[in-house]
PDB file of C-alpha atoms in Angstrom:
ATOM      1  CA  MET A 201       3.043  20.374  54.883  1.00  0.00           C
ATOM      2  CA  ALA A 202       1.728  19.271  51.491  1.00  0.00           C
ATOM      3  CA  ARG A 203       0.577  21.845  48.963  1.00  0.00           C
ATOM      4  CA  THR A 204      -3.135  22.659  49.104  1.00  0.00           C
ATOM      5  CA  ASP A 205      -3.249  25.272  46.315  1.00  0.00           C
ATOM      6  CA  SER A 206      -3.676  22.791  43.497  1.00  0.00           C
ATOM      7  CA  VAL A 207      -4.940  24.212  40.214  1.00  0.00           C
ATOM      8  CA  LEU A 208      -7.232  21.189  39.804  1.00  0.00           C
ATOM      9  CA  GLY A 209      -9.435  19.729  42.528  1.00  0.00           C
ATOM     10  CA  PRO A 210      -9.473  15.990  43.347  1.00  0.00           C
ATOM     11  CA  ARG A 211     -12.971  15.427  41.974  1.00  0.00           C
ATOM     12  CA  HIS A 212     -12.101  17.082  38.663  1.00  0.00           C
ATOM     13  CA  ILE A 213      -8.904  15.028  38.434  1.00  0.00           C
ATOM     14  CA  GLY A 214     -10.854  11.830  39.104  1.00  0.00           C
ATOM     15  CA  ASP A 215     -13.413  12.714  36.438  1.00  0.00           C
ATOM     16  CA  LEU A 216     -10.675  13.375  33.874  1.00  0.00           C
ATOM     17  CA  ALA A 217      -8.997  10.056  34.671  1.00  0.00           C
ATOM     18  CA  VAL A 218     -12.255   8.192  34.040  1.00  0.00           C
ATOM     19  CA  ARG A 219     -12.827  10.207  30.859  1.00  0.00           C
ATOM     20  CA  ALA A 220      -9.351   9.226  29.621  1.00  0.00           C
ATOM     21  CA  LEU A 221     -10.066   5.525  30.219  1.00  0.00           C
ATOM     22  CA  ARG A 222     -13.422   5.751  28.455  1.00  0.00           C
ATOM     23  CA  GLU A 223     -11.991   7.604  25.473  1.00  0.00           C
ATOM     24  CA  GLU A 224      -9.128   5.116  25.131  1.00  0.00           C
ATOM     25  CA  ALA A 225     -11.643   2.244  25.207  1.00  0.00           C
ATOM     26  CA  GLU A 226     -13.842   3.856  22.538  1.00  0.00           C
ATOM     27  CA  LEU A 227     -10.963   4.731  20.189  1.00  0.00           C
ATOM     28  CA  THR A 228     -11.395   2.652  17.001  1.00  0.00           C
ATOM     29  CA  PRO A 229      -9.780   0.797  15.281  1.00  0.00           C
ATOM     30  CA  LYS A 230      -7.143  -0.412  17.749  1.00  0.00           C
ATOM     31  CA  PRO A 231      -5.205  -3.530  16.655  1.00  0.00           C
ATOM     32  CA  GLY A 232      -5.715  -6.431  19.066  1.00  0.00           C
ATOM     33  CA  LEU A 233      -7.592  -4.291  21.583  1.00  0.00           C
ATOM     34  CA  VAL A 234     -11.170  -3.814  22.716  1.00  0.00           C
ATOM     35  CA  ASP A 235     -12.891  -1.043  20.780  1.00  0.00           C
ATOM     36  CA  ARG A 236     -16.278  -0.237  19.239  1.00  0.00           C
ATOM     37  CA  ARG A 237     -15.965  -3.185  16.841  1.00  0.00           C
ATOM     38  CA  SER A 238     -15.218  -6.099  19.185  1.00  0.00           C
ATOM     39  CA  GLY A 239     -13.120  -7.447  22.030  1.00  0.00           C
ATOM     40  CA  GLY A 240     -10.038  -7.715  19.807  1.00  0.00           C
ATOM     41  CA  ALA A 241      -7.699 -10.425  21.089  1.00  0.00           C
ATOM     42  CA  HIS A 242      -9.764 -10.688  24.299  1.00  0.00           C
ATOM     43  CA  HIS A 243     -12.488 -13.291  24.666  1.00  0.00           C
ATOM     44  CA  ASP A 244     -13.602 -12.037  28.082  1.00  0.00           C
ATOM     45  CA  MET A 245     -13.986  -8.287  27.406  1.00  0.00           C
ATOM     46  CA  ASP A 246     -16.064  -5.924  25.329  1.00  0.00           C
ATOM     47  CA  LEU A 247     -16.545  -2.169  25.191  1.00  0.00           C
ATOM     48  CA  ASP A 248     -19.431  -2.084  27.664  1.00  0.00           C
ATOM     49  CA  LEU A 249     -17.328  -3.964  30.215  1.00  0.00           C
ATOM     50  CA  LEU A 250     -14.423  -1.535  29.815  1.00  0.00           C
ATOM     51  CA  LEU A 251     -16.715   1.467  30.244  1.00  0.00           C
ATOM     52  CA  THR A 252     -18.219  -0.086  33.380  1.00  0.00           C
ATOM     53  CA  SER A 253     -14.721  -0.752  34.678  1.00  0.00           C
ATOM     54  CA  ALA A 254     -13.635   2.830  34.013  1.00  0.00           C
ATOM     55  CA  ASP A 255     -16.603   4.235  35.927  1.00  0.00           C
ATOM     56  CA  SER A 256     -15.881   1.950  38.892  1.00  0.00           C
ATOM     57  CA  LEU A 257     -12.448   3.562  39.334  1.00  0.00           C
ATOM     58  CA  ARG A 258     -13.613   7.156  39.770  1.00  0.00           C
ATOM     59  CA  GLU A 259     -13.404   7.105  43.565  1.00  0.00           C
ATOM     60  CA  ALA A 260      -9.952   5.505  43.495  1.00  0.00           C
ATOM     61  CA  PHE A 261      -8.547   8.244  41.261  1.00  0.00           C
ATOM     62  CA  THR A 262     -10.271  10.967  43.253  1.00  0.00           C
ATOM     63  CA  GLY A 263      -8.933   9.446  46.455  1.00  0.00           C
ATOM     64  CA  CYS A 264      -5.345   9.371  45.164  1.00  0.00           C
ATOM     65  CA  ALA A 265      -5.589  13.047  44.240  1.00  0.00           C
ATOM     66  CA  ARG A 266      -7.191  13.998  47.564  1.00  0.00           C
ATOM     67  CA  LEU A 267      -4.577  12.119  49.598  1.00  0.00           C
ATOM     68  CA  SER A 268      -1.739  13.738  47.672  1.00  0.00           C
ATOM     69  CA  ALA A 269      -3.167  17.199  48.276  1.00  0.00           C
ATOM     70  CA  ALA A 270      -3.380  16.504  52.025  1.00  0.00           C
ATOM     71  CA  LEU A 271      -0.180  14.578  52.830  1.00  0.00           C
ATOM     72  CA  PRO A 272       3.517  15.264  52.226  1.00  0.00           C
ATOM     73  CA  LEU A 273       5.460  13.047  49.862  1.00  0.00           C
ATOM     74  CA  GLY A 274       6.712  10.081  51.857  1.00  0.00           C
ATOM     75  CA  SER A 275       5.985   6.560  53.053  1.00  0.00           C
ATOM     76  CA  ARG A 276       2.638   7.477  54.619  1.00  0.00           C
ATOM     77  CA  LEU A 277       1.333   8.955  51.380  1.00  0.00           C
ATOM     78  CA  ARG A 278       2.651   5.951  49.433  1.00  0.00           C
ATOM     79  CA  ALA A 279       0.877   3.563  51.796  1.00  0.00           C
ATOM     80  CA  ARG A 280      -2.407   5.473  51.650  1.00  0.00           C
ATOM     81  CA  VAL A 281      -2.309   5.738  47.852  1.00  0.00           C
ATOM     82  CA  GLY A 282      -1.606   1.998  47.754  1.00  0.00           C
ATOM     83  CA  GLU A 283      -4.665   1.382  49.911  1.00  0.00           C
ATOM     84  CA  ALA A 284      -6.797   3.522  47.607  1.00  0.00           C
ATOM     85  CA  GLY A 285      -5.491   1.575  44.626  1.00  0.00           C
ATOM     86  CA  ARG A 286      -6.243  -1.790  46.157  1.00  0.00           C
ATOM     87  CA  GLU A 287      -9.758  -0.685  47.080  1.00  0.00           C
ATOM     88  CA  GLY A 288     -10.166   0.568  43.523  1.00  0.00           C
ATOM     89  CA  GLU A 289      -9.032  -2.794  42.181  1.00  0.00           C
ATOM     90  CA  ARG A 290     -11.524  -4.569  44.443  1.00  0.00           C
ATOM     91  CA  ARG A 291     -14.344  -2.390  43.112  1.00  0.00           C
ATOM     92  CA  MET A 292     -13.188  -2.906  39.540  1.00  0.00           C
ATOM     93  CA  LEU A 293     -13.169  -6.697  39.885  1.00  0.00           C
ATOM     94  CA  GLU A 294     -16.574  -6.592  41.540  1.00  0.00           C
ATOM     95  CA  ALA A 295     -17.946  -4.456  38.684  1.00  0.00           C
ATOM     96  CA  THR A 296     -16.448  -6.695  35.970  1.00  0.00           C
ATOM     97  CA  GLY A 297     -17.223 -10.073  37.519  1.00  0.00           C
ATOM     98  CA  GLY A 298     -13.554 -10.752  38.223  1.00  0.00           C
ATOM     99  CA  VAL A 299     -12.112  -9.688  34.841  1.00  0.00           C
ATOM    100  CA  ASN A 300      -8.856  -7.715  35.066  1.00  0.00           C
ATOM    101  CA  THR A 301      -9.752  -4.850  32.771  1.00  0.00           C
ATOM    102  CA  HIS A 302      -7.709  -1.916  34.088  1.00  0.00           C
ATOM    103  CA  ARG A 303      -5.192  -3.016  36.711  1.00  0.00           C
ATOM    104  CA  GLY A 304      -2.223  -1.508  34.853  1.00  0.00           C
ATOM    105  CA  ALA A 305      -4.115   1.673  34.014  1.00  0.00           C
ATOM    106  CA  LEU A 306      -5.197   2.023  37.644  1.00  0.00           C
ATOM    107  CA  TRP A 307      -1.533   2.009  38.711  1.00  0.00           C
ATOM    108  CA  ALA A 308      -0.465   4.594  36.136  1.00  0.00           C
ATOM    109  CA  LEU A 309      -3.442   6.936  36.400  1.00  0.00           C
ATOM    110  CA  GLY A 310      -3.563   6.676  40.190  1.00  0.00           C
ATOM    111  CA  LEU A 311       0.037   7.884  40.441  1.00  0.00           C
ATOM    112  CA  LEU A 312      -0.580  10.599  37.861  1.00  0.00           C
ATOM    113  CA  ALA A 313      -3.735  11.717  39.679  1.00  0.00           C
ATOM    114  CA  ALA A 314      -1.616  12.110  42.811  1.00  0.00           C
ATOM    115  CA  GLY A 315       0.911  14.098  40.806  1.00  0.00           C
ATOM    116  CA  ALA A 316      -1.746  16.299  39.227  1.00  0.00           C
ATOM    117  CA  SER A 317      -3.050  17.409  42.625  1.00  0.00           C
ATOM    118  CA  ARG A 318       0.399  18.807  43.440  1.00  0.00           C
ATOM    119  CA  ALA A 319       1.528  20.216  40.096  1.00  0.00           C
ATOM    120  CA  GLY A 320       0.692  22.966  37.665  1.00  0.00           C
ATOM    121  CA  GLY A 321       2.069  21.255  34.554  1.00  0.00           C
ATOM    122  CA  PRO A 322       2.940  17.878  33.036  1.00  0.00           C
ATOM    123  CA  HIS A 323       6.639  18.153  33.918  1.00  0.00           C
ATOM    124  CA  ASP A 324       5.894  18.367  37.640  1.00  0.00           C
ATOM    125  CA  ALA A 325       3.044  15.839  37.595  1.00  0.00           C
ATOM    126  CA  LEU A 326       5.161  13.157  35.919  1.00  0.00           C
ATOM    127  CA  GLY A 327       8.080  13.885  38.219  1.00  0.00           C
ATOM    128  CA  PHE A 328       5.964  13.709  41.379  1.00  0.00           C
ATOM    129  CA  ALA A 329       4.358  10.455  40.219  1.00  0.00           C
ATOM    130  CA  ALA A 330       7.826   8.986  39.645  1.00  0.00           C
ATOM    131  CA  ARG A 331       9.058   9.981  43.104  1.00  0.00           C
ATOM    132  CA  LEU A 332       5.951   8.490  44.682  1.00  0.00           C
ATOM    133  CA  ALA A 333       6.357   5.243  42.710  1.00  0.00           C
ATOM    134  CA  ARG A 334       9.936   4.868  43.938  1.00  0.00           C
ATOM    135  CA  ILE A 335       8.812   4.733  47.585  1.00  0.00           C
ATOM    136  CA  PRO A 336       8.286   1.086  48.649  1.00  0.00           C
ATOM    137  CA  ASP A 337       4.765   0.137  49.706  1.00  0.00           C
ATOM    138  CA  ARG A 338       5.114  -2.089  52.746  1.00  0.00           C
ATOM    139  CA  HIS A 339       1.765  -3.739  52.027  1.00  0.00           C
ATOM    140  CA  MET A 340       2.726  -5.003  48.558  1.00  0.00           C
ATOM    141  CA  ALA A 341       4.476  -8.080  49.951  1.00  0.00           C
ATOM    142  CA  VAL A 342       1.165  -9.571  51.081  1.00  0.00           C
ATOM    143  CA  ARG A 343      -0.792  -8.772  47.917  1.00  0.00           C
ATOM    144  CA  ARG A 344      -2.069 -11.740  45.863  1.00  0.00           C
ATOM    145  CA  PRO A 345       0.311 -14.298  47.476  1.00  0.00           C
ATOM    146  CA  ALA A 346      -1.078 -17.196  45.427  1.00  0.00           C
ATOM    147  CA  ALA A 347      -1.109 -15.511  42.028  1.00  0.00           C
ATOM    148  CA  GLU A 348       1.638 -14.088  39.845  1.00  0.00           C
ATOM    149  CA  SER A 349       0.619 -11.061  37.792  1.00  0.00           C
ATOM    150  CA  HIS A 350       1.324 -10.962  34.068  1.00  0.00           C
ATOM    151  CA  GLY A 351       3.845  -8.200  34.642  1.00  0.00           C
ATOM    152  CA  ALA A 352       5.628 -10.170  37.355  1.00  0.00           C
ATOM    153  CA  ARG A 353       5.783 -13.221  35.107  1.00  0.00           C
ATOM    154  CA  ALA A 354       7.220 -11.155  32.239  1.00  0.00           C
ATOM    155  CA  HIS A 355       9.813  -9.731  34.619  1.00  0.00           C
ATOM    156  CA  ARG A 356      10.773 -13.204  35.857  1.00  0.00           C
ATOM    157  CA  LEU A 357      10.972 -14.784  32.401  1.00  0.00           C
ATOM    158  CA  PHE A 358      12.222 -11.889  30.278  1.00  0.00           C
ATOM    159  CA  GLY A 359      13.601  -9.288  32.679  1.00  0.00           C
ATOM    160  CA  ALA A 360      11.010  -6.716  31.580  1.00  0.00           C
ATOM    161  CA  GLY A 361      10.611  -3.750  33.893  1.00  0.00           C
ATOM    162  CA  GLY A 362       6.914  -3.332  33.172  1.00  0.00           C
ATOM    163  CA  ALA A 363       4.562  -0.740  34.590  1.00  0.00           C
ATOM    164  CA  ALA A 364       6.523  -0.290  37.822  1.00  0.00           C
ATOM    165  CA  ALA A 365       9.765   0.545  36.025  1.00  0.00           C
ATOM    166  CA  GLU A 366       7.947   2.886  33.623  1.00  0.00           C
ATOM    167  CA  ALA A 367       6.463   4.830  36.540  1.00  0.00           C
ATOM    168  CA  ARG A 368       9.705   5.016  38.517  1.00  0.00           C
ATOM    169  CA  ALA A 369      11.488   6.383  35.452  1.00  0.00           C
ATOM    170  CA  GLY A 370       8.967   9.212  35.127  1.00  0.00           C
ATOM    171  CA  PHE A 371       6.803   7.625  32.411  1.00  0.00           C
ATOM    172  CA  PRO A 372       9.299   8.158  29.557  1.00  0.00           C
ATOM    173  CA  HIS A 373       6.951   6.601  26.994  1.00  0.00           C
ATOM    174  CA  ILE A 374       4.394   9.284  27.818  1.00  0.00           C
ATOM    175  CA  ALA A 375       6.860  12.160  28.088  1.00  0.00           C
ATOM    176  CA  HIS A 376       9.114  11.405  25.121  1.00  0.00           C
ATOM    177  CA  VAL A 377       6.964   9.245  22.833  1.00  0.00           C
ATOM    178  CA  ALA A 378       3.167   9.331  23.017  1.00  0.00           C
ATOM    179  CA  LEU A 379       2.478  12.880  24.197  1.00  0.00           C
ATOM    180  CA  PRO A 380       4.855  14.587  21.736  1.00  0.00           C
ATOM    181  CA  VAL A 381       3.573  12.354  18.911  1.00  0.00           C
ATOM    182  CA  LEU A 382      -0.059  13.099  19.794  1.00  0.00           C
ATOM    183  CA  ARG A 383       0.480  16.847  19.826  1.00  0.00           C
ATOM    184  CA  ALA A 384       2.677  16.859  16.735  1.00  0.00           C
ATOM    185  CA  ALA A 385       0.015  14.908  14.817  1.00  0.00           C
ATOM    186  CA  ARG A 386      -2.577  17.491  15.805  1.00  0.00           C
ATOM    187  CA  ARG A 387      -0.333  20.346  14.730  1.00  0.00           C
ATOM    188  CA  GLY A 388       0.132  18.536  11.421  1.00  0.00           C
ATOM    189  CA  GLY A 389      -3.619  18.584  10.790  1.00  0.00           C
ATOM    190  CA  ALA A 390      -4.667  15.114  11.992  1.00  0.00           C
ATOM    191  CA  ASP A 391      -8.088  14.777  13.563  1.00  0.00           C
ATOM    192  CA  GLU A 392      -8.278  13.643  17.174  1.00  0.00           C
ATOM    193  CA  ARG A 393      -8.952   9.983  16.388  1.00  0.00           C
ATOM    194  CA  SER A 394      -6.038   9.757  13.961  1.00  0.00           C
ATOM    195  CA  ALA A 395      -3.701  11.611  16.326  1.00  0.00           C
ATOM    196  CA  ARG A 396      -4.490   9.216  19.158  1.00  0.00           C
ATOM    197  CA  LEU A 397      -4.108   6.165  16.926  1.00  0.00           C
ATOM    198  CA  THR A 398      -0.711   7.479  15.833  1.00  0.00           C
ATOM    199  CA  ALA A 399       0.261   7.895  19.500  1.00  0.00           C
ATOM    200  CA  LEU A 400      -0.877   4.319  20.185  1.00  0.00           C
ATOM    201  CA  LEU A 401       1.178   2.952  17.298  1.00  0.00           C
ATOM    202  CA  SER A 402       4.197   4.878  18.545  1.00  0.00           C
ATOM    203  CA  LEU A 403       3.815   3.167  21.919  1.00  0.00           C
ATOM    204  CA  MET A 404       3.362  -0.262  20.339  1.00  0.00           C
ATOM    205  CA  ALA A 405       6.505   0.286  18.251  1.00  0.00           C
ATOM    206  CA  THR A 406       8.703   1.152  21.246  1.00  0.00           C
ATOM    207  CA  LEU A 407       7.293  -0.215  24.503  1.00  0.00           C
ATOM    208  CA  GLU A 408       8.471  -3.471  26.085  1.00  0.00           C
ATOM    209  CA  ASP A 409       4.826  -4.407  26.599  1.00  0.00           C
ATOM    210  CA  THR A 410       4.511  -7.053  29.319  1.00  0.00           C
ATOM    211  CA  CYS A 411       1.018  -8.001  28.127  1.00  0.00           C
ATOM    212  CA  LEU A 412       2.496  -8.956  24.752  1.00  0.00           C
ATOM    213  CA  LEU A 413       5.376 -10.772  26.437  1.00  0.00           C
ATOM    214  CA  HIS A 414       2.913 -12.700  28.589  1.00  0.00           C
ATOM    215  CA  ARG A 415       0.851 -13.801  25.592  1.00  0.00           C
ATOM    216  CA  GLY A 416       3.458 -14.152  22.855  1.00  0.00           C
ATOM    217  CA  GLY A 417       6.925 -14.076  24.399  1.00  0.00           C
ATOM    218  CA  GLN A 418       9.780 -12.197  22.744  1.00  0.00           C
ATOM    219  CA  GLU A 419       8.658 -13.323  19.275  1.00  0.00           C
ATOM    220  CA  GLY A 420       5.189 -11.879  19.779  1.00  0.00           C
ATOM    221  CA  LEU A 421       6.598  -8.603  21.075  1.00  0.00           C
ATOM    222  CA  ARG A 422       8.991  -8.264  18.120  1.00  0.00           C
ATOM    223  CA  MET A 423       6.206  -9.088  15.665  1.00  0.00           C
ATOM    224  CA  VAL A 424       3.918  -6.371  17.012  1.00  0.00           C
ATOM    225  CA  ARG A 425       6.712  -3.801  17.231  1.00  0.00           C
ATOM    226  CA  ARG A 426       7.637  -4.405  13.580  1.00  0.00           C
ATOM    227  CA  ALA A 427       4.010  -4.244  12.473  1.00  0.00           C
ATOM    228  CA  ALA A 428       3.435  -0.968  14.352  1.00  0.00           C
ATOM    229  CA  THR A 429       6.605   0.536  12.900  1.00  0.00           C
ATOM    230  CA  ASP A 430       5.507  -0.476   9.390  1.00  0.00           C
ATOM    231  CA  ALA A 431       2.012   0.959   9.920  1.00  0.00           C
ATOM    232  CA  LEU A 432       3.480   4.275  11.065  1.00  0.00           C
ATOM    233  CA  ALA A 433       5.828   4.378   8.076  1.00  0.00           C
ATOM    234  CA  ALA A 434       2.823   3.811   5.796  1.00  0.00           C
ATOM    235  CA  GLY A 435       0.968   6.759   7.315  1.00  0.00           C
ATOM    236  CA  GLY A 436      -1.123   5.007   9.974  1.00  0.00           C
ATOM    237  CA  SER A 437      -4.849   5.668   9.888  1.00  0.00           C
ATOM    238  CA  GLU A 438      -4.396   8.756   7.691  1.00  0.00           C
ATOM    239  CA  THR A 439      -3.505   6.927   4.458  1.00  0.00           C
ATOM    240  CA  PRO A 440      -5.004   3.972   2.539  1.00  0.00           C
ATOM    241  CA  ALA A 441      -1.728   2.055   2.812  1.00  0.00           C
ATOM    242  CA  GLY A 442      -1.534   2.709   6.549  1.00  0.00           C
ATOM    243  CA  ARG A 443      -5.119   1.593   7.069  1.00  0.00           C
ATOM    244  CA  ARG A 444      -4.373  -1.650   5.226  1.00  0.00           C
ATOM    245  CA  ARG A 445      -1.435  -2.186   7.555  1.00  0.00           C
ATOM    246  CA  LEU A 446      -3.689  -1.604  10.545  1.00  0.00           C
ATOM    247  CA  ARG A 447      -6.219  -4.157   9.269  1.00  0.00           C
ATOM    248  CA  ASP A 448      -3.491  -6.739   8.644  1.00  0.00           C
ATOM    249  CA  MET A 449      -2.028  -6.041  12.055  1.00  0.00           C
ATOM    250  CA  ASP A 450      -5.384  -6.468  13.746  1.00  0.00           C
ATOM    251  CA  ALA A 451      -6.061  -9.788  11.966  1.00  0.00           C
ATOM    252  CA  LEU A 452      -2.642 -11.108  12.953  1.00  0.00           C
ATOM    253  CA  MET A 453      -2.991 -10.080  16.590  1.00  0.00           C
ATOM    254  CA  ARG A 454      -6.489 -11.523  16.909  1.00  0.00           C
ATOM    255  CA  ALA A 455      -5.374 -14.818  15.375  1.00  0.00           C
ATOM    256  CA  ARG A 456      -2.462 -15.083  17.795  1.00  0.00           C
ATOM    257  CA  ARG A 457      -4.352 -13.517  20.724  1.00  0.00           C
ATOM    258  CA  LEU A 458      -1.741 -10.791  21.076  1.00  0.00           C
ATOM    259  CA  SER A 459      -3.031  -7.826  23.053  1.00  0.00           C
ATOM    260  CA  PRO A 460      -0.858  -4.724  23.598  1.00  0.00           C
ATOM    261  CA  GLY A 461      -2.493  -3.977  26.931  1.00  0.00           C
ATOM    262  CA  GLY A 462       0.499  -2.080  28.283  1.00  0.00           C
ATOM    263  CA  SER A 463       0.390   0.279  25.315  1.00  0.00           C
ATOM    264  CA  ALA A 464      -3.342   0.777  25.831  1.00  0.00           C
ATOM    265  CA  ASP A 465      -2.758   1.655  29.502  1.00  0.00           C
ATOM    266  CA  LEU A 466      -0.099   4.201  28.572  1.00  0.00           C
ATOM    267  CA  LEU A 467      -2.296   5.676  25.857  1.00  0.00           C
ATOM    268  CA  ALA A 468      -5.018   6.222  28.462  1.00  0.00           C
ATOM    269  CA  ALA A 469      -2.428   7.819  30.748  1.00  0.00           C
ATOM    270  CA  THR A 470      -1.238  10.011  27.860  1.00  0.00           C
ATOM    271  CA  VAL A 471      -4.797  11.122  27.138  1.00  0.00           C
ATOM    272  CA  PHE A 472      -5.188  11.893  30.856  1.00  0.00           C
ATOM    273  CA  VAL A 473      -2.089  14.107  30.917  1.00  0.00           C
ATOM    274  CA  ASP A 474      -3.233  15.775  27.694  1.00  0.00           C
ATOM    275  CA  LEU A 475      -6.660  16.500  29.208  1.00  0.00           C
ATOM    276  CA  LEU A 476      -5.097  17.810  32.398  1.00  0.00           C
ATOM    277  CA  TYR A 477      -2.732  20.153  30.579  1.00  0.00           C
ATOM    278  CA  PRO A 478      -4.208  20.958  27.159  1.00  0.00           C
ATOM    279  CA  HIS A 479      -2.006  24.028  26.670  1.00  0.00           C
ATOM    280  CA  PRO A 480       1.652  23.083  27.183  1.00  0.00           C
ATOM    281  CA  PRO A 481       4.207  25.794  27.999  1.00  0.00           C
ATOM    282  CA  VAL A 482       5.895  27.502  25.066  1.00  0.00           C
ATOM    283  CA  SER A 483       9.144  25.627  25.764  1.00  0.00           C
ATOM    284  CA  GLU A 484       7.336  22.309  25.456  1.00  0.00           C
ATOM    285  CA  ARG A 485       5.512  23.332  22.287  1.00  0.00           C
ATOM    286  CA  SER A 486       8.732  24.392  20.676  1.00  0.00           C
ATOM    287  CA  SER A 487      10.559  21.174  21.576  1.00  0.00           C
ATOM    288  CA  ALA A 488       7.484  18.954  20.988  1.00  0.00           C
ATOM    289  CA  ALA A 489       8.386  17.077  24.156  1.00  0.00           C
ATOM    290  CA  CYS A 490       7.637  17.017  27.862  1.00  0.00           C
ATOM    291  CA  ARG A 491      10.693  16.234  29.923  1.00  0.00           C
ATOM    292  CA  PRO A 492      10.080  14.975  33.483  1.00  0.00           C
TER     293      PRO A 492
END
């Protein structure tokens, strides 16, 4: 039987997932991304649309957590979580008038919501999410037969693993990049906005972002990675030089319509894990890392 003694209830997990999406959307300034200023590199999105999209996914996240609390890990749970995700995507597209605002985030946070309902800490939640992601979903073969997703196109053209590979590996860019960077920035005295922007830049500097590959190919991905690395080296949002780098980066990405959507999705997932487990174990605080 599945565990039923979860520390967090499904409704609370769903609320935190929506909060993480909303807080990622509102974080400003984010190069190339929707924030309080504008739609960034997107002509079909703005902040209000992203907030509406986030709210539309509450039942999907709650459902993933509830299913995981009730069913053992296996093909049945994977199929039911997949169904909840597809229903969530349908509601999202209905709420946004057909705009794909959070498909990648829905995948990541849905798996992590399932993990959170079975785990008492980030290590276990990330590990459970990875094991669930590795189970094939027999219904995926019939999904969107006439349309190739951006991630699938990036995999076909560039061999990028994308969101699926990230999840199956235990979300290494959350565990070993964004979450340690976020918490280290806080310990170093950064305010919450600056800490999260630093975590975002760390993702942009390291992630093989399929959204960037889709829009700009390998050249666009390399350009953004270099710019993020340079902005971090200059101090990010905490120094005048870093803020200039961020402004230059944003102008470049808007002009070339380069959006690091994969990094944004993983930042939202990082914020979710951070909200779920705000007080990491002593071993994790001392190593400044979470190891799934």
